[in-house]
Coordinates of C-alpha atoms in Angstrom, one line a residue:
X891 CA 28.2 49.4 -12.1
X892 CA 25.5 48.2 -14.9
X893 CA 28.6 47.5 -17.2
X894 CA 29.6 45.2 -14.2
X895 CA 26.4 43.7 -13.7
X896 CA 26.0 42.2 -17.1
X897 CA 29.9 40.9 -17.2
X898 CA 29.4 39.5 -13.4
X899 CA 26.5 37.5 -15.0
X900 CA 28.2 36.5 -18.3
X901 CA 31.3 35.3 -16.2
X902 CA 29.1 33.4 -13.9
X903 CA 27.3 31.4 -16.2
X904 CA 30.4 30.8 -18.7
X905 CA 31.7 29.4 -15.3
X906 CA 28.7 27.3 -14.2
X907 CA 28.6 25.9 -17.9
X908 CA 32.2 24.9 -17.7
X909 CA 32.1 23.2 -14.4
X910 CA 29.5 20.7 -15.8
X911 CA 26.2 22.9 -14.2
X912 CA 22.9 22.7 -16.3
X913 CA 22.4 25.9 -18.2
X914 CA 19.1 25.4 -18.2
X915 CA 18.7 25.8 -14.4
X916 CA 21.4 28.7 -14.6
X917 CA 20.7 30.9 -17.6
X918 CA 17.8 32.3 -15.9
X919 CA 19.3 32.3 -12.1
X920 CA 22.0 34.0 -14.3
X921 CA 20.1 36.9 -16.3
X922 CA 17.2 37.1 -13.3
X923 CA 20.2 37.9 -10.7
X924 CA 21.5 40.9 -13.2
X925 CA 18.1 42.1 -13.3
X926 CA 17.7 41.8 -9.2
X927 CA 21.0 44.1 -9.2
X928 CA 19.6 46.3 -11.4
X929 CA 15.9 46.8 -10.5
X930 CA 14.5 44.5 -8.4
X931 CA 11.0 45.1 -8.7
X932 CA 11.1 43.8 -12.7
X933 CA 12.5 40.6 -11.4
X934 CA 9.1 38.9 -12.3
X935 CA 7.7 41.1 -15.2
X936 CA 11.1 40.5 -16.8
X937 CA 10.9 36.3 -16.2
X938 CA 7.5 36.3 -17.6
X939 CA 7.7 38.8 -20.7
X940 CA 11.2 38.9 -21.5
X941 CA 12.9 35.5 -20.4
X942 CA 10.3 32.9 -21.2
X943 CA 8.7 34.6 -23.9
X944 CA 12.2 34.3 -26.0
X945 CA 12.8 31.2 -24.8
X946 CA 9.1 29.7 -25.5
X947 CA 9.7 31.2 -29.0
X948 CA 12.7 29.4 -29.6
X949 CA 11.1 26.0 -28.8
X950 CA 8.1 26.8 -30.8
X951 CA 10.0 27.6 -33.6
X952 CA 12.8 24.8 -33.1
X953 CA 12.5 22.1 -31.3
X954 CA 10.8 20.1 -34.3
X955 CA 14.2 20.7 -36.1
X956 CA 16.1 19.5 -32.7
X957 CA 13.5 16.7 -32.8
X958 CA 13.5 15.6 -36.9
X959 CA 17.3 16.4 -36.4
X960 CA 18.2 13.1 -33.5
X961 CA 16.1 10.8 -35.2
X962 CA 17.4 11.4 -38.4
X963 CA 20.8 10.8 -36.9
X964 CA 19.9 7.7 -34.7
X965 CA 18.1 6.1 -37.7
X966 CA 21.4 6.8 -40.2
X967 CA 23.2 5.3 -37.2
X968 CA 21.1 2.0 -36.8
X969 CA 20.6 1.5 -40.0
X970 CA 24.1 0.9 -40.4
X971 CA 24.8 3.9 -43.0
X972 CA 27.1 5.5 -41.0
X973 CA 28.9 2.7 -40.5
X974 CA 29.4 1.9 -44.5
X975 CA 30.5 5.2 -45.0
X976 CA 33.3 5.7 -42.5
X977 CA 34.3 2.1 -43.8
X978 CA 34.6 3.6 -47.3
X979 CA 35.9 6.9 -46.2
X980 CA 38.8 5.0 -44.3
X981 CA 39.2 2.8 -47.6
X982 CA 39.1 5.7 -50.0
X983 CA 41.4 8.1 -48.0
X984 CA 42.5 6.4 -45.0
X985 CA 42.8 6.1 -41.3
X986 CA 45.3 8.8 -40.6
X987 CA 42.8 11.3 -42.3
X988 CA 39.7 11.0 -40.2
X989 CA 39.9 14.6 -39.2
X990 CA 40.0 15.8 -42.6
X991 CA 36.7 13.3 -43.6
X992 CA 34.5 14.1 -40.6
X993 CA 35.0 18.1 -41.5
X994 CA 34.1 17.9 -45.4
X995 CA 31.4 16.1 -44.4
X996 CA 30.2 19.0 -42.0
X997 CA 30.9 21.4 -45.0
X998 CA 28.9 19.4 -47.1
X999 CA 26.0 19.3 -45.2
X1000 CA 26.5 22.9 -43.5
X1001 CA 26.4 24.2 -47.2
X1002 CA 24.0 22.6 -48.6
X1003 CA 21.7 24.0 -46.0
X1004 CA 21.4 21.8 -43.0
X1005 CA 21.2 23.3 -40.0
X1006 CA 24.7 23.4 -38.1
X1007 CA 22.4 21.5 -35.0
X1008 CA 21.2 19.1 -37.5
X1009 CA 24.7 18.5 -38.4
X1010 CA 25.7 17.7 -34.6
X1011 CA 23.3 15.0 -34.6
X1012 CA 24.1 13.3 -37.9
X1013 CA 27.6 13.6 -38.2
X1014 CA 28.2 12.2 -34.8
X1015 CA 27.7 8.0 -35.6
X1016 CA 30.1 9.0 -38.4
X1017 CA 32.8 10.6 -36.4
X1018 CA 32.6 8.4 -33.5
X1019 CA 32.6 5.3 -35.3
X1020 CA 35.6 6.2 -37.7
X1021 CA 37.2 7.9 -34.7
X1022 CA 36.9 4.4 -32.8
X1023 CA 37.9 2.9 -35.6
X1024 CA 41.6 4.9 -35.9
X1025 CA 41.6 4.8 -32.5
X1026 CA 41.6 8.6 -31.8
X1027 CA 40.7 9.8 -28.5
X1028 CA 37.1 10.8 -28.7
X1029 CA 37.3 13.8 -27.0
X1030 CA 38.7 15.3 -29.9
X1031 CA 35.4 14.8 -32.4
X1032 CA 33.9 18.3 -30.8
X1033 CA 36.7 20.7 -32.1
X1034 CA 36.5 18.4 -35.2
X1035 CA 33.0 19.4 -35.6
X1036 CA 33.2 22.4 -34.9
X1037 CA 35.4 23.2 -37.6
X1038 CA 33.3 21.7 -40.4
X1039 CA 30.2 23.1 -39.2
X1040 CA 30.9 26.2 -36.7
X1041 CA 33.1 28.1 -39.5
X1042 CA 33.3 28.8 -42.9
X1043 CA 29.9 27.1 -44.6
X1044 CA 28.3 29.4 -41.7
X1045 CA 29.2 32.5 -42.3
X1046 CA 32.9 32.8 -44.6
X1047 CA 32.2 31.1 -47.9
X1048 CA 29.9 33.2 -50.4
X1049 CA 26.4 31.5 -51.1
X1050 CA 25.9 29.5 -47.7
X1051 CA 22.4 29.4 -47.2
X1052 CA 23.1 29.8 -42.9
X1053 CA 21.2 32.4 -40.9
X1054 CA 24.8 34.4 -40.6
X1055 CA 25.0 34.6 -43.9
X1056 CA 21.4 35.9 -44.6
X1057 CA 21.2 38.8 -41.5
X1058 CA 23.4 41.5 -43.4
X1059 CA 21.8 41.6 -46.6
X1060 CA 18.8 43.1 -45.0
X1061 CA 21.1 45.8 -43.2
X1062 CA 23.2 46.0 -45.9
X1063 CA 21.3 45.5 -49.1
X1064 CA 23.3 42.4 -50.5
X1065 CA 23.2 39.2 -51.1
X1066 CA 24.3 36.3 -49.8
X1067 CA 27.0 36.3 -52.4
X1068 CA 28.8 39.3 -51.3
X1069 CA 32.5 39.7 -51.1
X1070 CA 33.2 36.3 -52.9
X1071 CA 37.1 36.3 -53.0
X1072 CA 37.0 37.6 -49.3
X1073 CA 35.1 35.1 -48.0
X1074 CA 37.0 32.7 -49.9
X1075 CA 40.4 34.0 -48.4
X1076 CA 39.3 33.8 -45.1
X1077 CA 37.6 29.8 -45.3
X1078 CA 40.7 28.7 -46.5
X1079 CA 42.8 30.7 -43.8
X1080 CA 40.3 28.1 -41.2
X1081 CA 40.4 25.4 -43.0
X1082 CA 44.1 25.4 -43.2
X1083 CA 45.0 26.5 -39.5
X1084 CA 42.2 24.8 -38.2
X1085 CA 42.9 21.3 -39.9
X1086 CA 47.0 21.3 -38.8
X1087 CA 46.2 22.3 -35.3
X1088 CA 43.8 19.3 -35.2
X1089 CA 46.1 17.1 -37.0
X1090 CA 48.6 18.1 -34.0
X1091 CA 46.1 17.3 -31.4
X1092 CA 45.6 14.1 -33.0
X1093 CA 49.7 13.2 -33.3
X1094 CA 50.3 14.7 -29.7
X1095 CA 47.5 12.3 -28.1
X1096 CA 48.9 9.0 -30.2
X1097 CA 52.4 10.2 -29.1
X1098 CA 51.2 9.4 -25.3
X1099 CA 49.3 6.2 -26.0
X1100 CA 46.4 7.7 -25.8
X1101 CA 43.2 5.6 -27.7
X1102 CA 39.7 6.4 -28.4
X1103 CA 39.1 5.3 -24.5
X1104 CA 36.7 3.1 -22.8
X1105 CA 33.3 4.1 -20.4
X1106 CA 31.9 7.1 -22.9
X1107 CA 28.4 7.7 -22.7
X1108 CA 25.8 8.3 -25.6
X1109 CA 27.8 5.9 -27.5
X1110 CA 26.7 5.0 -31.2
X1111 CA 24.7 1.2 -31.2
X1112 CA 27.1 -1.0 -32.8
X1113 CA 26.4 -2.3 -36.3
X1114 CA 27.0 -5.7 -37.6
X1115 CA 30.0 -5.4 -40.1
X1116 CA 29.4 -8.0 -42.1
X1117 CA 25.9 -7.1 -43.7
X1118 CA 27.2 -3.0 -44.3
X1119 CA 24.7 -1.4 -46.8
X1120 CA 26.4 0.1 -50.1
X1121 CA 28.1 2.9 -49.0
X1122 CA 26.6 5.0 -51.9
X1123 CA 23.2 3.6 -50.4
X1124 CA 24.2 4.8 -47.3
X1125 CA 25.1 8.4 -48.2
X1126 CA 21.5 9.0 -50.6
X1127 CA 19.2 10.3 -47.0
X1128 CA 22.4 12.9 -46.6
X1129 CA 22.4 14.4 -49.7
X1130 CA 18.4 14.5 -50.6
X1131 CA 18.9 16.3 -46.9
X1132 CA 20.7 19.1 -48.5
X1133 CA 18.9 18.7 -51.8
X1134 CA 15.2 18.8 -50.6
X1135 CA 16.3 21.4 -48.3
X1136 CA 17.0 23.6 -50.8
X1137 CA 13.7 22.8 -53.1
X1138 CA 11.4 23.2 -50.5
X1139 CA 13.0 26.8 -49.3
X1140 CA 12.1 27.6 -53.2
X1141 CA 9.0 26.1 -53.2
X1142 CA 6.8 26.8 -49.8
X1143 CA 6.4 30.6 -50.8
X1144 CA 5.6 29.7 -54.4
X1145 CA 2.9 27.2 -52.3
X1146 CA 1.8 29.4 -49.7
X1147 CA 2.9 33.1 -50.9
X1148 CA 3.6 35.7 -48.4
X1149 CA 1.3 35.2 -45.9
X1150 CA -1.4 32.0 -45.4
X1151 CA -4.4 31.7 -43.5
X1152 CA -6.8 28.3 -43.1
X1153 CA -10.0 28.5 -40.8
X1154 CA -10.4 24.5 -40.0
X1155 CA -14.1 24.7 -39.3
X1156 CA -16.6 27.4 -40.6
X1157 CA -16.7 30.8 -38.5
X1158 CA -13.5 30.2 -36.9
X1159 CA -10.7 32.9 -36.3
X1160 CA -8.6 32.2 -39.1
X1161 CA -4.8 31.1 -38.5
X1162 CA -2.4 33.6 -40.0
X1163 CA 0.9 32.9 -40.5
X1164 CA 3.7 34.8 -42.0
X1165 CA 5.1 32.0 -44.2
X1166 CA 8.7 34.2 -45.1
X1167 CA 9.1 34.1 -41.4
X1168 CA 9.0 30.4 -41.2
X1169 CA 9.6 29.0 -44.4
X1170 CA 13.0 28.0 -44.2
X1171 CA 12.6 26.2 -41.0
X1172 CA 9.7 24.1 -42.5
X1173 CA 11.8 23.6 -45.6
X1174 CA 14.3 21.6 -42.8
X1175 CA 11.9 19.8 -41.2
X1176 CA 10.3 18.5 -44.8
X1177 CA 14.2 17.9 -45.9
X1178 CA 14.7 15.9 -42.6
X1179 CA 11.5 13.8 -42.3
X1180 CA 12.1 12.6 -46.0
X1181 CA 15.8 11.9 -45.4
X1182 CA 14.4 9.4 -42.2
X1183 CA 11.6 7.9 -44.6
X1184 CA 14.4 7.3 -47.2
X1185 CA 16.0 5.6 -44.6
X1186 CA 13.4 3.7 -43.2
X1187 CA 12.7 2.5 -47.1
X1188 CA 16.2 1.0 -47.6
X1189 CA 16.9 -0.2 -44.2
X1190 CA 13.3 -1.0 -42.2
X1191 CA 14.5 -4.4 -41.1
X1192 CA 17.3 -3.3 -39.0
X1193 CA 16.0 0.3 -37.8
X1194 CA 12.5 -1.0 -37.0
X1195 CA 14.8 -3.8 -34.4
X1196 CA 15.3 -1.3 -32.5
X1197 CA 13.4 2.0 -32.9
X1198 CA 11.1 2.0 -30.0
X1199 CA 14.7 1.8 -27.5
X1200 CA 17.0 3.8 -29.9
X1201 CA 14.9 7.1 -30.6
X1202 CA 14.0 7.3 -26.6
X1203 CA 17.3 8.5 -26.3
X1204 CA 17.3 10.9 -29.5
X1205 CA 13.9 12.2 -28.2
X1206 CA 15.6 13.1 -24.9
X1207 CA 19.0 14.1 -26.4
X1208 CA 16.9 16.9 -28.5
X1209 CA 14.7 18.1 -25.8
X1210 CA 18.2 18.4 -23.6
X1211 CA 19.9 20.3 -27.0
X1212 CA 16.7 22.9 -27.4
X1213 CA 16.0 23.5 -24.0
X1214 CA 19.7 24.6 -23.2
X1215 CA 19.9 26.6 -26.5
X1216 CA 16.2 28.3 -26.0
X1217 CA 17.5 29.3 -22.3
X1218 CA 20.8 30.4 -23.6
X1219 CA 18.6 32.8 -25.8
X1220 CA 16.3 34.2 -23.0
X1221 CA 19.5 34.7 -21.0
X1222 CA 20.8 37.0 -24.1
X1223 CA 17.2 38.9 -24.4
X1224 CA 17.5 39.5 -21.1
X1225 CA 21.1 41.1 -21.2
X1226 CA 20.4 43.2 -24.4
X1227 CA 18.0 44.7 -22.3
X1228 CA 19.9 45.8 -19.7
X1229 CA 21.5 49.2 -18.6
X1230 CA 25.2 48.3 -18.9
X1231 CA 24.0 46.4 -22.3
X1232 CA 24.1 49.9 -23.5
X1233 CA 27.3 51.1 -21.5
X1234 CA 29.5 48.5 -24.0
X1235 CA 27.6 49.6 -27.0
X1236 CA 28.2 52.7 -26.8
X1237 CA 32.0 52.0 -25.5
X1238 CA 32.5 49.8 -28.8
X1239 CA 31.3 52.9 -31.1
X1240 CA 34.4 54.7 -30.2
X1241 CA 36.5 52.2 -32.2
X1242 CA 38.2 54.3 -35.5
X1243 CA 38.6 52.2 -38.1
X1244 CA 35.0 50.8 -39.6
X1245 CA 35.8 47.3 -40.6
X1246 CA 37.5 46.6 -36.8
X1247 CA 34.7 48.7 -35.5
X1248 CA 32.4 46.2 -37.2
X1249 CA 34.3 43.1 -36.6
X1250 CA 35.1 44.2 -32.5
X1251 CA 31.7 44.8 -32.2
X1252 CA 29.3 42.1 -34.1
X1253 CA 32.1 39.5 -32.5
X1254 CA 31.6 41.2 -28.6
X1255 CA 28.1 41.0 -28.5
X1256 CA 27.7 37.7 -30.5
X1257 CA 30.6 36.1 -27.2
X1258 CA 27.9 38.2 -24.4
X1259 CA 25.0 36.6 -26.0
X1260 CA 26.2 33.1 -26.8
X1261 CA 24.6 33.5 -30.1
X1262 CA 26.2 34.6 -33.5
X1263 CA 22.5 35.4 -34.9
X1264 CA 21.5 36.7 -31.8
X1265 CA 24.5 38.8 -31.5
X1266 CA 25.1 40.1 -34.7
X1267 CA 21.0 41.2 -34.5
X1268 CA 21.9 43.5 -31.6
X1269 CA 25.0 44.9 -33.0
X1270 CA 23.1 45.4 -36.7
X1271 CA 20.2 46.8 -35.4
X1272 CA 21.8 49.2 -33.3
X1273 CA 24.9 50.3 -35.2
X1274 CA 24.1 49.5 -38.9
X1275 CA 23.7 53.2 -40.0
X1276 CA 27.0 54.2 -38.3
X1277 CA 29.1 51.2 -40.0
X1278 CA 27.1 52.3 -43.5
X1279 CA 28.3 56.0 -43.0
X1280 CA 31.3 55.5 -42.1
X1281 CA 31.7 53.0 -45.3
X1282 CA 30.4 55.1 -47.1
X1283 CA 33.1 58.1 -46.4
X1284 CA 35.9 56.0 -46.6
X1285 CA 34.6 54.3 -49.6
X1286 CA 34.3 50.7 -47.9
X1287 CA 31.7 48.3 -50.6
X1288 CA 28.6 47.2 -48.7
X1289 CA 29.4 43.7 -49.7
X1290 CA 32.9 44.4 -47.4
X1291 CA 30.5 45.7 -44.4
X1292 CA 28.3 42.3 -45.2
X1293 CA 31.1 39.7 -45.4
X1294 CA 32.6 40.5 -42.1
X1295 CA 29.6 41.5 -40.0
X1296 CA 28.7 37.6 -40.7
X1297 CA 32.3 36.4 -40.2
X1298 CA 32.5 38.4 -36.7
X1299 CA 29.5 36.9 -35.5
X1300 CA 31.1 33.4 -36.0
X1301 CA 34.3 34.3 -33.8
X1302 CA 33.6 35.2 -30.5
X1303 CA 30.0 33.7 -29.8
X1304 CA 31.5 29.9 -29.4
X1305 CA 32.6 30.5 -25.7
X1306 CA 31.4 27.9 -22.9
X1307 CA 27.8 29.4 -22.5
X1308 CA 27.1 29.0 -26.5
X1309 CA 23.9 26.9 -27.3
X1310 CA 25.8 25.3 -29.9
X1311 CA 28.5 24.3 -27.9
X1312 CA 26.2 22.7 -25.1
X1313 CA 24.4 21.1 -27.5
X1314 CA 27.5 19.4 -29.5
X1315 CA 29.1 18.4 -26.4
X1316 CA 25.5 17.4 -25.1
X1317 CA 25.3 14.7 -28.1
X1318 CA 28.7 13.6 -28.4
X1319 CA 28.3 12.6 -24.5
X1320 CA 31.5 15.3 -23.1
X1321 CA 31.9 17.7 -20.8
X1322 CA 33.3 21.2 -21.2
X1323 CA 36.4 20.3 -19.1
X1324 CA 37.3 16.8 -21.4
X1325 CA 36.6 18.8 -25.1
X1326 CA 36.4 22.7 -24.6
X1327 CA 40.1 23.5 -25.1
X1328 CA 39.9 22.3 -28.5
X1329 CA 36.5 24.5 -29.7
X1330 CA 37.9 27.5 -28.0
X1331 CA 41.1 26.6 -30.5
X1332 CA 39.0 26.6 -33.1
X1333 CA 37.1 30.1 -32.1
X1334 CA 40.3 32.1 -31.4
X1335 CA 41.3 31.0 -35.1
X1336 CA 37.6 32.3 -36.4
X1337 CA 37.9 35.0 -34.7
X1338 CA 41.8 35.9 -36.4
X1339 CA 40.4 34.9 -39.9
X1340 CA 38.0 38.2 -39.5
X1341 CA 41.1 40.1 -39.3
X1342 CA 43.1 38.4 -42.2
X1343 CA 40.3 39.3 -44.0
X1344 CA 40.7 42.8 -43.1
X1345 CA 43.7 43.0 -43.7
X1346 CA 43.7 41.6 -47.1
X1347 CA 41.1 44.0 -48.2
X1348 CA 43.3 47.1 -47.7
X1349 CA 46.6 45.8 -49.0
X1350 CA 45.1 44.5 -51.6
X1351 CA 41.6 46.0 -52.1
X1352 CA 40.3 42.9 -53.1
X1353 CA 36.8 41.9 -52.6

């Protein structure tokens, strides 16, 4: 019965999310009904201390990225740097290869260290203008996205700097490096599928007459063509992005050390803060304020126009985008913590073979708790020892155990309820039943890639 509980309320608010419903009204009404069939008198306790206390510490931590993240977006997009670029993009390479563009640039940003919900919001002037521009239906720029940023520079391709990426080698005592030619194999098994299923999409919708379409909402300003910035102008705030992302997660422990404490006036409590905890989001936030005032230095006349109007709707578009991830992550606390929680734990331990044990179960909990991070955590924390024996007897490397623990939790978790998913379709101004079909594409072939990789490793032994 607890086992049923916790699907009952999974399947509910996949359903809710689907249908167009606001998560953020559901997610608790979701995780607060398991919790009424399962002990009623820890409705409340559970709201305060378990529910909001996950989902206030998710906003505290990032909804300045959310909030740095639109208006970095919005100003590329008034500015008119988006614009140049997909205008040199289509010169360069094309019309006919807008899918293939908009997903290297989600790689190129996603690996250089820009948060995959950063991404969302400045990719999206890109891919809607050059999507407008060819004339593809716009309800194809989610899966598009998802691709470049949901797959391989998050968690396949060795190096990425992503959260996925980082979580094992703490279990697993690696590095972010670990099985190289693995994680190789497997982004270019996405890539690949990913890219000619999306080419079909786009060849099957021009085959009906079907055009970007008229009436969308959160529609990109439109930009004067004639007075387009330099393109390599335009694409400077992108990549100091990625580049003074990466200096200021070297630098603010170097600054700061391990932990930090300031006392603003004299006798005061001092404020304590674990900077290893945090430094990587403040590296973000510093990469994306300087990538707007970079902006604002080459373009102020025409984003200082229209500022006041344009980031009103990037404010509200991020506080939307944070509140629905931070309540998909209370709804996940909540479910971790409950009875039948434990019932498929302990059912996914039975699983053989250690590398499908592993993938079956990091990808499981990561699709219950609409989080990769969240739900490779969970899975980690609670199996890690058993997936390092039984490694360990079949002589499995660590860096195998590494490479697809973060490639599982990339599969599964991308299913209607995922923050991620809310958010992207959130920004690009969809719903769920105009652009899912094509993300949950792009999952099942995540999801496959884990066991390609598998595979490869035991014919071939190859890591």
């Amino acid at each position: 019965m607890s086992f049923l509980i916790c699907l009952g309320a999974l399947a509910f608010l996949m359903l809710v999310a689907y249908r167009g419903f606001s998560v953020i009204l559901f997610a608790p009404v979701a995780a607060l009904g398991a919790v009424l069939l399962t002990d009623p008198s820890a409705v409340p306790p559970v709201f305060t201390g378990l529910f909001m206390d996950k989902m206030v510490g998710f906003v505290k931590l990032y909804f300045p990225v959310f909030l740095l993240g639109a208006v970095f977006g919005k100003v590329i997009e008034l500015s008119g740097f988006s614009k140049s670029i997909v205008s040199a993009v289509i010169k360069l390479i094309g019309r006919e290869r807008a899918v293939i563009s908009i997903v290297l640039v989600c790689l190129l940003l996603t690996y250089g260290g820009v948060s995959l919900f950063v991404v969302v919001f400045a990719v999206y002037p890109f891919a809607a203008e050059m999507f407008r521009q060819s004339d593809i239906p716009k309800r194809l720029i989610p899966g598009v996205i998802a691709l470049g940023a949901f797959t391989v520079t998050m968690d396949s391709l060795p190096g990425t700097p992503q959260i996925q990426n980082i979580i094992p080698t703490t279990f697993f005592k690696t590095d972010a490096y670990a099985a190289p030619w693995l994680g190789t194999i497997g982004a270019i098994f996405i890539l690949i599928v990913g890219i000619v299923y999306l080419e079909w999409r786009v060849r099957s919708a021009a085959a009906k007459g079907e055009g970007y379409g008229e009436g969308h909402i959160n529609e990109p300003e439109a930009v004067a063509t004639e007075s387009l910035p330099n393109p390599l102008i335009a694409l400077l705030p992108l990549v100091m992005v990625g580049v003074l992302n990466k200096v200021f997660t070297l630098a603010i422990p170097g600054i700061y050390g391990a932990s930090h404490s300031v006392a603003l006036t004299p006798g005061a409590k001092p404020l304590v803060t674990a900077v290893g905890s945090v430094a990587g989001i403040w590296a973000v936030e510093g990469a994306l304020l300087s990538g707007i005032l970079i902006v604002l230095a080459f373009a102020w006349k025409p984003v200082s126009q229209r500022f006041a109007e344009g980031t009103k709707a990037a404010i509200g578009g991020s506080l939307l985008a944070s509140m629905n991830t931070a309540s998909e992550y209370g709804f996940g606390a909540v479910i971790a913590a409950l009875p039948g929680f434990l019932v498929i734990a302990d059912a996914l331990k039975s699983i053989p073979n250690p590398l499908v044990n592993e993938a079956i179960t990091v990808t499981t909990l990561a699709g219950i708790t609409g989080s990769a991070s969240g739900g490779m955590s969970i899975a980690l924390a609670a199996m890690a020892d058993q997936f390092i024996a039984a490694a360990n007897a079949t002589g499995i490397p660590m860096e195998v155990l590494h490479r697809v623990a973060a490639m599982a939790s990339g599969g599964m978790d991308t299913l209607p309820h995922n923050g991620a998913v809310i958010t992207l379709l959130g920004v690009t101004g969809l719903t769920h039943r105009q652009s899912y079909g094509d993300i949950f594409a792009i999952t099942c072939i995540k999801t496959l890639a884990v066991f390609v990789v598998i595979a490869v490793y035991y014919l071939t032994g190859i890591v």
